[in-house]
Short mmCIF file of C-alpha atoms in Angstrom, two decimals:
data_model
loop_
_atom_site.label_atom_id
_atom_site.label_comp_id
_atom_site.label_asym_id
_atom_site.label_seq_id
_atom_site.Cartn_x
_atom_site.Cartn_y
_atom_site.Cartn_z
CA MET A 1 -21.45 6.95 181.73
CA HIS A 2 -17.89 7.82 182.62
CA PHE A 3 -16.24 10.24 180.07
CA SER A 4 -13.39 7.72 179.01
CA LYS A 5 -16.02 5.24 177.68
CA THR A 6 -18.24 8.35 176.00
CA TYR A 7 -14.91 9.45 174.73
CA ILE A 8 -13.79 6.20 173.23
CA GLN A 9 -16.99 5.71 171.62
CA LEU A 10 -17.20 9.03 169.93
CA LEU A 11 -13.41 8.37 168.61
CA LEU A 12 -14.80 5.11 167.47
CA SER A 13 -17.52 6.87 165.35
CA LEU A 14 -14.89 8.95 163.38
CA PRO A 15 -12.86 8.17 160.30
CA PRO A 16 -9.34 6.33 161.10
CA GLU A 17 -7.28 9.53 160.16
CA LEU A 18 -9.11 11.52 162.87
CA ARG A 19 -9.36 8.54 165.60
CA ASP A 20 -5.73 7.83 165.12
CA ASN A 21 -4.99 11.42 165.92
CA ALA A 22 -6.45 12.18 169.39
CA VAL A 23 -5.59 12.88 173.42
CA GLU A 24 -4.43 9.28 174.87
CA TYR A 25 -6.82 9.90 177.85
CA ARG A 26 -6.59 6.24 179.34
CA GLN A 27 -3.04 6.53 179.17
CA LEU A 28 -2.86 9.90 180.83
CA LYS A 29 -5.12 8.37 183.60
CA LYS A 30 -2.67 5.58 184.14
CA LEU A 31 0.18 8.19 184.64
CA ILE A 32 -1.90 10.36 187.26
CA ASN A 33 -2.27 7.35 189.15
CA GLN A 34 1.44 6.70 189.14
CA THR A 35 2.22 10.08 190.29
CA VAL A 36 -0.30 9.91 193.26
CA THR A 37 1.58 6.58 193.84
CA GLU A 38 4.94 8.44 193.75
CA LEU A 39 3.67 11.40 196.11
CA ASN A 40 2.22 8.75 198.54
CA SER A 41 5.73 7.33 198.54
CA LEU A 42 7.19 10.39 199.80
CA GLY A 43 4.57 11.05 202.53
CA LEU A 44 2.55 13.66 200.66
CA ASP A 45 -0.77 12.02 199.79
CA PRO A 46 -3.32 14.43 198.21
CA LEU A 47 -4.89 15.50 201.12
CA VAL A 48 -1.69 16.92 202.97
CA LEU A 49 -0.44 18.36 199.86
CA ARG A 50 -3.27 20.31 199.47
CA LYS A 51 -2.93 21.80 202.79
CA LEU A 52 0.74 22.54 202.12
CA LEU A 53 0.35 24.24 198.68
CA GLU A 54 -2.91 25.70 199.66
CA HIS A 55 -3.36 27.00 203.06
CA GLY A 56 0.24 26.16 204.42
CA GLU A 57 -1.66 24.29 207.43
CA THR A 58 0.94 22.52 210.06
CA ILE A 59 0.77 20.96 213.19
CA VAL A 60 3.00 22.27 215.86
CA GLY A 61 4.41 20.79 219.06
CA SER A 62 5.15 17.29 219.26
CA ALA A 63 2.10 16.31 217.35
CA SER A 64 2.83 14.29 214.06
CA PHE A 65 3.55 16.50 211.12
CA ARG A 66 1.62 14.19 208.51
CA GLU A 67 1.75 16.77 206.02
CA LEU A 68 5.62 15.75 205.50
CA GLY A 69 5.48 12.03 206.09
CA GLU A 70 4.74 10.05 209.68
CA SER A 71 8.66 9.96 210.24
CA LEU A 72 8.91 13.44 210.45
CA GLN A 73 8.34 15.51 213.88
CA CYS A 74 7.63 19.24 213.48
CA VAL A 75 10.99 20.80 214.70
CA THR A 76 10.59 23.32 217.80
CA SER A 77 12.91 25.73 218.94
CA GLU A 78 13.83 26.49 222.61
CA GLU A 79 11.38 29.45 222.51
CA GLY A 80 8.53 27.58 221.42
CA SER A 81 8.62 28.76 217.83
CA SER A 82 7.86 26.42 215.12
CA HIS A 83 9.51 25.77 211.61
CA GLN A 84 7.31 25.59 208.90
CA PRO A 85 8.89 24.72 205.40
CA THR A 86 7.32 26.15 202.42
CA VAL A 87 6.16 23.94 199.55
CA VAL A 88 5.85 25.37 195.80
CA TYR A 89 4.58 23.22 192.89
CA GLU A 90 6.81 24.60 189.96
CA PHE A 91 7.76 23.50 186.21
CA ALA A 92 11.10 23.93 184.86
CA SER A 93 11.06 24.76 181.25
CA LYS A 94 13.54 22.80 179.47
CA SER A 95 14.23 23.10 175.47
CA THR A 96 11.36 20.69 174.35
CA TYR A 97 9.09 19.59 177.36
CA LEU A 98 7.94 20.58 180.81
CA GLU A 99 9.71 19.21 184.18
CA PRO A 100 7.11 19.73 187.00
CA ARG A 101 8.59 19.57 190.58
CA LEU A 102 8.24 20.25 193.90
CA ARG A 103 10.25 22.96 195.98
CA LEU A 104 10.51 22.74 199.62
CA LEU A 105 12.04 25.88 201.21
CA LEU A 106 13.41 24.99 204.61
CA LYS A 107 14.82 27.06 207.65
CA HIS A 108 16.45 25.89 210.65
CA PRO A 109 14.40 26.90 213.75
CA HIS A 110 17.47 28.46 215.56
CA ASP A 111 17.67 30.93 212.14
CA ALA A 112 14.42 32.64 213.11
CA ALA A 113 15.16 32.65 216.81
CA ASP A 114 18.41 34.62 216.54
CA GLY A 115 18.03 36.78 213.54
CA ILE A 116 20.69 34.83 211.36
CA SER A 117 20.55 35.93 207.82
CA THR A 118 19.28 33.39 205.36
CA GLU A 119 20.08 35.17 202.03
CA GLN A 120 22.47 32.27 200.79
CA HIS A 121 20.62 29.12 199.43
CA ALA A 122 21.78 25.43 199.27
CA HIS A 123 19.91 23.73 196.53
CA SER A 124 19.51 20.31 196.73
CA PRO A 125 17.66 17.76 194.42
CA ILE A 126 15.78 14.81 196.68
CA PRO A 127 16.48 11.31 195.35
CA ASP A 128 13.33 9.16 195.46
CA LYS A 129 13.68 8.12 199.26
CA ASP A 130 11.66 8.66 202.58
CA LEU A 131 11.18 12.46 202.62
CA GLY A 132 10.08 12.50 206.36
CA GLY A 133 13.58 11.13 207.27
CA ILE A 134 15.61 13.43 204.80
CA LEU A 135 13.90 16.51 206.20
CA HIS A 136 14.42 15.77 209.95
CA ALA A 137 18.05 15.18 209.39
CA LEU A 138 18.31 18.43 207.37
CA LEU A 139 16.94 20.23 209.81
CA ASN A 140 19.10 19.17 212.62
CA ASP A 141 22.39 19.25 210.90
CA ILE A 142 22.10 22.76 208.23
CA PRO A 143 22.44 26.28 209.63
CA LYS A 144 21.34 28.13 206.68
CA GLN A 145 18.00 28.36 204.88
CA THR A 146 17.96 25.43 202.00
CA ASP A 147 15.71 24.79 198.91
CA LEU A 148 15.14 21.10 198.47
CA ILE A 149 13.96 20.02 194.89
CA ILE A 150 11.92 17.13 194.68
CA PRO A 151 11.55 15.96 190.87
CA LEU A 152 8.41 14.32 189.74
CA ARG A 153 9.36 11.61 187.39
CA SER A 154 5.30 10.46 186.74
CA ASP A 155 4.10 14.00 186.71
CA ALA A 156 6.83 14.85 183.92
CA ALA A 157 5.91 11.79 181.98
CA PHE A 158 2.35 13.20 182.25
CA PHE A 159 3.26 16.36 180.75
CA GLN A 160 5.63 15.16 178.13
CA LEU A 161 2.67 12.91 176.74
CA LEU A 162 0.04 15.60 176.92
CA THR A 163 2.52 18.11 175.43
CA SER A 164 3.77 15.90 172.48
CA THR A 165 -0.01 14.69 171.84
CA LEU A 166 -0.97 18.41 171.62
CA SER A 167 1.62 19.50 169.46
CA SER A 168 0.90 16.49 167.19
CA LEU A 169 -2.74 17.63 167.09
CA SER A 170 -1.77 21.09 166.20
CA GLU A 171 0.44 19.77 163.33
CA HIS A 172 -2.52 17.41 162.27
CA PHE A 173 -4.95 20.30 161.99
CA ASP A 174 -2.48 22.24 159.60
CA GLY A 175 -2.80 19.10 157.55
CA LEU A 176 -6.30 18.50 157.55
CA TYR A 177 -6.92 22.25 156.41
CA ASP A 178 -4.53 21.94 153.70
CA ASN A 179 -6.07 18.97 152.38
CA PHE A 180 -9.43 20.25 152.80
CA SER A 181 -8.40 23.39 150.93
CA SER A 182 -7.25 21.49 147.88
CA THR A 183 -10.21 19.58 147.57
CA VAL A 184 -12.61 22.23 147.80
CA THR A 185 -10.66 23.96 145.05
CA ALA A 186 -10.86 20.71 142.67
CA LEU A 187 -14.65 20.76 143.85
CA ALA A 188 -15.19 24.66 142.57
CA ARG A 189 -13.60 23.72 139.24
CA VAL A 190 -15.77 20.87 138.51
CA ILE A 191 -18.69 22.75 139.74
CA SER A 192 -17.96 25.67 137.39
CA SER A 193 -17.81 23.55 134.51
CA THR A 194 -20.97 22.19 135.22
CA ALA A 195 -22.87 25.30 135.90
CA ARG A 196 -20.93 27.33 132.97
CA PRO A 197 -23.32 29.99 131.44
CA THR A 198 -24.75 28.53 128.00
CA THR A 199 -26.60 31.84 126.79
CA SER A 200 -26.05 33.36 123.41
CA SER A 201 -23.60 36.24 124.65
CA ALA A 202 -21.12 34.06 126.39
CA PRO A 203 -18.08 33.23 124.50
CA ARG A 204 -15.99 30.10 124.69
CA SER A 205 -13.57 31.42 127.50
CA PHE A 206 -15.87 33.10 129.50
CA SER A 207 -14.60 36.29 131.34
CA VAL A 208 -16.75 38.52 133.74
CA TYR A 209 -15.77 41.74 131.92
CA SER A 210 -15.93 40.31 128.05
CA LEU A 211 -17.72 42.81 126.15
CA ALA A 212 -19.94 40.90 123.80
CA ALA A 213 -21.81 44.08 122.37
CA SER A 214 -21.28 47.33 121.56
CA ASN A 215 -24.81 48.70 122.19
CA VAL A 216 -27.29 47.65 124.89
CA THR A 217 -29.85 46.98 122.60
CA HIS A 218 -28.40 43.99 120.93
CA VAL A 219 -28.00 41.94 124.00
CA ARG A 220 -31.04 39.94 124.69
CA PRO A 221 -30.86 36.86 127.08
CA GLY A 222 -31.23 33.44 125.88
CA SER A 223 -30.64 29.86 126.28
CA GLY A 224 -28.84 26.86 124.65
CA GLY A 225 -26.75 23.56 125.65
CA LYS A 226 -27.06 21.87 129.06
CA SER A 227 -25.88 23.16 131.97
CA ASP A 228 -26.89 22.89 135.93
CA LEU A 229 -26.44 26.36 136.72
CA TYR A 230 -29.83 26.96 138.20
CA THR A 231 -29.90 23.67 140.31
CA TRP A 232 -26.25 24.47 141.85
CA ARG A 233 -27.65 28.19 142.71
CA GLU A 234 -30.77 26.39 144.35
CA VAL A 235 -28.10 23.92 146.14
CA PHE A 236 -26.13 26.88 147.28
CA GLN A 237 -29.17 28.80 148.55
CA LEU A 238 -30.38 26.14 150.61
CA TYR A 239 -26.78 25.63 152.12
CA VAL A 240 -26.72 29.20 153.04
CA GLU A 241 -29.84 29.47 154.35
CA ALA A 242 -29.67 26.03 156.80
CA GLU A 243 -26.64 27.90 158.71
CA VAL A 244 -25.65 24.20 159.27
CA PHE A 245 -22.35 25.13 161.48
CA GLU A 246 -22.72 28.82 162.22
CA GLY A 247 -25.60 31.14 162.67
CA ILE A 248 -25.16 34.28 160.31
CA GLY A 249 -28.10 36.43 161.66
CA GLU A 250 -27.81 39.36 164.04
CA VAL A 251 -29.88 37.58 166.55
CA ASN A 252 -28.10 34.17 166.56
CA ARG A 253 -24.89 34.79 165.29
CA CYS A 254 -22.73 32.04 166.88
CA GLU A 255 -21.29 28.79 166.12
CA ARG A 256 -23.58 25.65 166.21
CA SER A 257 -22.79 22.94 168.71
CA VAL A 258 -22.07 19.31 167.59
CA GLU A 259 -25.94 18.18 167.89
CA GLU A 260 -27.28 21.35 166.64
CA ALA A 261 -24.85 21.16 163.49
CA GLU A 262 -25.70 17.47 162.74
CA LYS A 263 -29.24 18.03 163.31
CA ARG A 264 -29.26 21.02 160.71
CA LEU A 265 -27.23 19.03 158.28
CA GLN A 266 -29.02 15.95 157.95
CA ALA A 267 -31.92 18.03 157.32
CA PHE A 268 -30.35 19.74 154.68
CA GLU A 269 -29.31 16.36 152.87
CA GLN A 270 -32.87 15.31 152.89
CA ARG A 271 -33.88 18.43 151.01
CA ILE A 272 -31.07 18.34 148.53
CA LYS A 273 -31.67 14.59 147.76
CA GLU A 274 -34.95 16.11 145.79
CA LYS A 275 -32.46 18.30 143.40
CA LYS A 276 -30.06 15.33 142.29
CA GLY A 277 -33.03 14.30 139.87
CA SER A 278 -32.59 17.90 138.46
CA LEU A 279 -29.24 17.40 137.41
CA ARG A 280 -28.59 17.33 133.73
CA LEU A 281 -24.94 16.66 133.20
CA SER A 282 -23.13 13.14 134.69
CA GLY A 283 -20.33 15.12 136.57
CA SER A 284 -22.98 17.27 138.78
CA THR A 285 -23.97 14.16 140.65
CA GLY A 286 -20.61 13.15 141.76
CA ALA A 287 -19.79 16.82 142.60
CA LEU A 288 -22.94 17.08 144.51
CA ASP A 289 -22.00 14.00 146.63
CA LEU A 290 -18.73 15.21 147.52
CA PHE A 291 -20.13 18.40 148.53
CA ILE A 292 -22.30 16.54 150.77
CA SER A 293 -19.57 14.49 152.02
CA LEU A 294 -17.40 17.46 152.68
CA ASN A 295 -19.88 19.01 155.17
CA PHE A 296 -20.03 15.67 156.91
CA PHE A 297 -16.36 15.69 157.42
CA ILE A 298 -16.42 19.13 158.62
CA LEU A 299 -19.17 17.47 161.54
CA ASP A 300 -16.84 14.70 162.20
CA VAL A 301 -13.89 17.53 162.37
CA LYS A 302 -16.19 19.60 164.96
CA LYS A 303 -16.89 16.10 167.01
CA TRP A 304 -13.18 15.38 166.69
CA GLN A 305 -11.75 18.95 168.01
CA PHE A 306 -14.58 19.04 170.75
CA ALA A 307 -13.63 15.52 171.92
CA ASN A 308 -9.74 16.52 172.18
CA ALA A 309 -10.63 19.78 173.98
CA GLU A 310 -12.85 18.27 176.36
CA ALA A 311 -10.47 15.32 176.94
CA THR A 312 -7.68 17.78 177.71
CA ARG A 313 -9.55 20.07 179.97
CA LYS A 314 -11.42 16.97 181.97
CA ILE A 315 -7.70 15.47 182.39
CA LEU A 316 -6.18 18.27 183.72
CA LYS A 317 -8.81 18.79 186.15
CA LYS A 318 -8.42 14.94 187.22
CA HIS A 319 -4.88 15.92 187.66
CA ALA A 320 -5.41 18.57 190.03
CA LYS A 321 -8.00 16.90 191.93
CA ARG A 322 -6.18 13.41 192.30
CA THR A 323 -2.88 14.94 193.04
CA ALA A 324 -3.81 17.81 194.72
CA LEU A 325 -0.99 19.52 192.42
CA PRO A 326 -2.51 22.98 190.95
CA ILE A 327 -2.79 23.38 187.31
CA PRO A 328 -2.66 27.17 186.65
CA SER A 329 -6.45 28.22 186.29
CA HIS A 330 -5.70 30.10 183.01
CA LEU A 331 -4.44 27.04 181.24
CA ILE A 332 -7.69 25.22 182.47
CA SER A 333 -10.03 28.11 180.96
CA LYS A 334 -8.30 27.86 177.54
CA TRP A 335 -9.77 24.30 177.28
CA ASP A 336 -13.39 25.50 178.64
CA GLY A 337 -13.44 27.60 175.68
CA SER A 338 -13.03 30.73 177.32
CA ILE A 339 -10.25 33.29 176.38
CA PRO A 340 -7.90 34.03 179.20
CA SER A 341 -6.62 37.57 179.80
CA PRO A 342 -3.06 38.38 179.04
CA ALA A 343 -2.10 39.05 182.21
CA THR A 344 -2.51 35.36 183.20
CA SER A 345 -0.17 34.10 180.94
CA SER A 346 2.67 31.69 182.03
CA THR A 347 6.18 31.35 180.47
CA ASP A 348 6.13 28.39 182.54
CA LEU A 349 3.59 26.60 180.65
CA ALA A 350 4.14 27.92 176.99
CA LEU A 351 5.54 24.56 176.16
CA ILE A 352 1.95 23.37 176.16
CA PRO A 353 0.15 24.26 172.69
CA GLN A 354 -3.24 25.35 172.55
CA LEU A 355 -5.78 24.80 169.98
CA GLN A 356 -6.03 27.22 167.04
CA THR A 357 -9.36 29.06 166.03
CA SER A 358 -12.15 26.70 165.61
CA LEU A 359 -11.19 24.31 162.83
CA PRO A 360 -14.52 23.31 161.59
CA ARG A 361 -14.88 27.47 161.19
CA LEU A 362 -11.83 27.83 159.45
CA LEU A 363 -13.26 24.84 156.77
CA VAL A 364 -16.60 26.54 156.90
CA GLN A 365 -14.95 29.65 155.61
CA ALA A 366 -12.93 27.98 152.96
CA ILE A 367 -16.30 26.65 151.55
CA GLY A 368 -17.82 30.27 151.50
CA GLU A 369 -14.63 31.65 149.83
CA THR A 370 -13.78 29.24 147.05
CA LEU A 371 -16.96 27.36 146.37
CA LEU A 372 -20.04 29.28 146.67
CA PRO A 373 -18.51 32.29 144.83
CA VAL A 374 -18.49 29.99 141.64
CA VAL A 375 -22.11 30.34 141.16
CA PRO A 376 -23.16 34.17 141.64
CA HIS A 377 -26.27 34.93 143.33
CA ILE A 378 -29.05 37.18 142.18
CA ASP A 379 -29.17 39.11 145.15
CA ASP A 380 -25.87 40.66 144.53
CA TYR A 381 -26.66 42.45 141.05
CA SER A 382 -30.38 43.81 142.23
CA CYS A 383 -31.54 47.39 141.56
CA LEU A 384 -31.11 49.35 144.52
CA ILE A 385 -34.67 50.75 143.66
CA CYS A 386 -36.81 48.05 142.42
CA THR A 387 -34.71 45.26 144.02
CA SER A 388 -35.41 43.16 141.11
CA ILE A 389 -32.46 42.22 138.61
CA ALA A 390 -30.57 45.24 137.30
CA PHE A 391 -30.77 44.26 133.75
CA LYS A 392 -29.35 46.86 131.27
CA PRO A 393 -27.79 48.45 134.02
CA ILE A 394 -27.09 51.99 134.31
CA ARG A 395 -23.85 52.89 136.01
CA LEU A 396 -23.97 56.76 137.57
CA GLY A 397 -21.12 58.95 137.44
CA CYS A 398 -21.17 58.57 141.48
CA GLY A 399 -20.69 54.81 140.70
CA HIS A 400 -24.17 53.56 141.91
CA LEU A 401 -26.15 51.09 139.79
CA PHE A 402 -29.86 50.94 138.45
CA CYS A 403 -31.67 49.45 135.83
CA VAL A 404 -32.70 51.60 132.96
CA ARG A 405 -36.40 51.69 134.14
CA CYS A 406 -35.93 52.83 137.51
CA LEU A 407 -33.46 55.47 135.93
CA VAL A 408 -35.94 56.68 133.18
CA LYS A 409 -38.27 57.16 135.92
CA LEU A 410 -35.96 59.11 138.28
CA GLN A 411 -35.50 61.55 134.85
CA LYS A 412 -39.27 61.83 133.96
CA ARG A 413 -39.98 63.07 137.64
CA ALA A 414 -36.92 65.59 137.28
CA LYS A 415 -35.06 64.07 140.05
CA PRO A 416 -31.34 65.03 140.23
CA ASP A 417 -29.98 63.22 142.76
CA CYS A 418 -28.62 59.76 143.43
CA PRO A 419 -31.17 57.96 145.90
CA MET A 420 -28.17 56.35 147.41
CA CYS A 421 -25.77 59.29 147.98
CA ARG A 422 -27.45 62.59 146.70
CA ALA A 423 -24.97 63.32 144.05
CA PRO A 424 -26.49 65.43 141.25
CA THR A 425 -25.68 62.55 138.57
CA VAL A 426 -29.08 61.38 137.64
CA LEU A 427 -30.10 63.87 134.97
CA LYS A 428 -26.53 63.67 133.31
CA ALA A 429 -26.60 59.97 132.81
CA ASP A 430 -27.36 58.70 129.32
CA ARG A 431 -26.75 55.77 126.72
CA ASN A 432 -22.79 56.06 128.10
CA ASN A 433 -23.49 54.89 131.44
CA VAL A 434 -24.73 51.63 130.41
CA ASP A 435 -22.39 48.99 131.96
CA TYR A 436 -21.83 46.82 128.99
CA ALA A 437 -19.93 44.04 130.79
CA LEU A 438 -22.19 43.80 133.72
CA LEU A 439 -24.76 43.67 131.22
CA ASN A 440 -23.11 40.67 129.33
CA PHE A 441 -22.44 39.06 132.90
CA MET A 442 -26.22 38.95 133.76
CA SER A 443 -27.36 38.04 130.43
CA ASP A 444 -24.84 35.01 130.99
CA TRP A 445 -25.54 33.95 134.38
CA PHE A 446 -29.26 34.92 134.90
CA PRO A 447 -30.99 34.23 131.66
CA LEU A 448 -34.20 33.59 133.37
CA GLU A 449 -34.43 36.59 135.22
CA SER A 450 -32.84 38.78 132.60
CA GLY A 451 -35.47 37.73 130.12
CA GLU A 452 -38.47 38.17 132.61
CA LYS A 453 -36.99 41.67 133.56
CA LEU A 454 -36.65 42.90 129.82
CA ARG A 455 -40.18 41.52 129.02
CA ALA A 456 -41.40 43.30 131.92
CA ASN A 457 -39.46 46.51 131.13
CA GLU A 458 -40.87 46.44 127.26
CA ARG A 459 -44.61 46.08 128.98
CA GLU A 460 -43.96 49.22 131.21
CA ALA A 461 -42.62 51.10 128.56
CA ALA A 462 -45.34 50.36 125.95
CA GLN A 463 -48.03 51.06 129.19
CA GLU A 464 -46.34 54.97 129.31
CA GLU A 465 -46.59 55.27 125.44
CA LEU A 466 -50.14 54.79 125.40
CA GLU A 467 -50.77 56.72 128.36
CA GLU A 468 -48.90 59.56 126.84
CA LEU A 469 -51.15 59.41 123.84
CA GLY A 470 -54.12 59.42 126.09
CA LEU A 471 -54.63 55.93 125.45
CA SER A 472 -54.64 53.00 128.25
CA GLU A 473 -55.04 49.32 127.92
CA SER A 474 -57.59 49.36 130.63
CA LEU A 475 -60.19 51.25 128.83
CA GLY A 476 -59.77 49.14 125.81
CA CYS A 477 -60.04 50.59 122.29
CA PRO A 478 -61.91 53.92 121.70
CA ILE A 479 -62.91 52.83 118.47
CA MET A 480 -64.47 49.61 119.36
#
């Protein structure tokens, strides 16, 4: 299937706000055809023009000089030297658009033979007439070197349409990002209300650093009221593990292709359907649906951006192939996804806007920076020794954090140095090193994990006391 049909089908599958803002591929193709017709009317068919621009190939003697039209014969001086015009395809940068044109450098054959200086140039725009006849007359009449400028009206219309379309796309990118960021922020507020902690230490207006107790032994995790905290934590954990749009591992750290992202997103949606039944609050169901729809919108934007980039790349290559007018390679490389080197930049083509950083990546970053942190993850509050939650955390003088049981074990073994930085802070720690704010935070946001860690600490402490008394639960009661 031709790209034009594939491109139209892809756009039809996208929402109207994306479909109506896309590269006009078919219209650009029509302008390419008009450019070819215009060049042919000047005697510059693609094969001929390509030879002139790339290889400078000419036919000497009395043979027909078809590179400049059938009516133009190659002019030969008495000494037998032939005149070869130089043709350059260039862009004149206007204030708001590009103006492509051909510049022909013509030198009278007697100038070269007699060594006449040709420092002075006469610039003359060529109207839309027979180019061969004009050149033949000029070569016979002018005594000096002359630059002839041939404006290409259809080609100018092509680049004006392309430039305006890409400028519109760039502005639309900014609008999409702003609207998406606002939606994510609003969704974060909804999720934070449905996933708010309901434990006994949580004040009415929760603050991470609220000090709900003055002593570590007074804070015990509990639960009360309704909250979808754990369901949302599972949803976000599954989302991070799915790596829908970008791999986060060291081996596969890269942006996903459209096909791979769609496959992963559909798999994630199937797993999320099981979690809907676990939601207890009415606002959570709508928030979850919105979260899923935002990710499908990112997928649509990914398709849209890929389609526009591919359409621009292909239309530029088609332009170069059909007309033989060379598009600078560094411009095409930008739409191939590669990064051109600074040395290949062109001021003449500065008016053609380039795609920004991947818009889908920016949208995914917005989710990661605004939405996911609404629900804290337990891995961020783990003890560095036992790797479970650091409930009843002790912050050493060096700043590193450990759970109380791991610190007690280090002190009993007379280990003075911090396991992380080797600072002599372990034996100096006491009850004053308890991080009460973090203790309350863990009790509020991780009530189940905190309760399990507290019970495990109590069992372990009781076991150590029995062992110190010479008793052991495994041996049973010695009296019995």
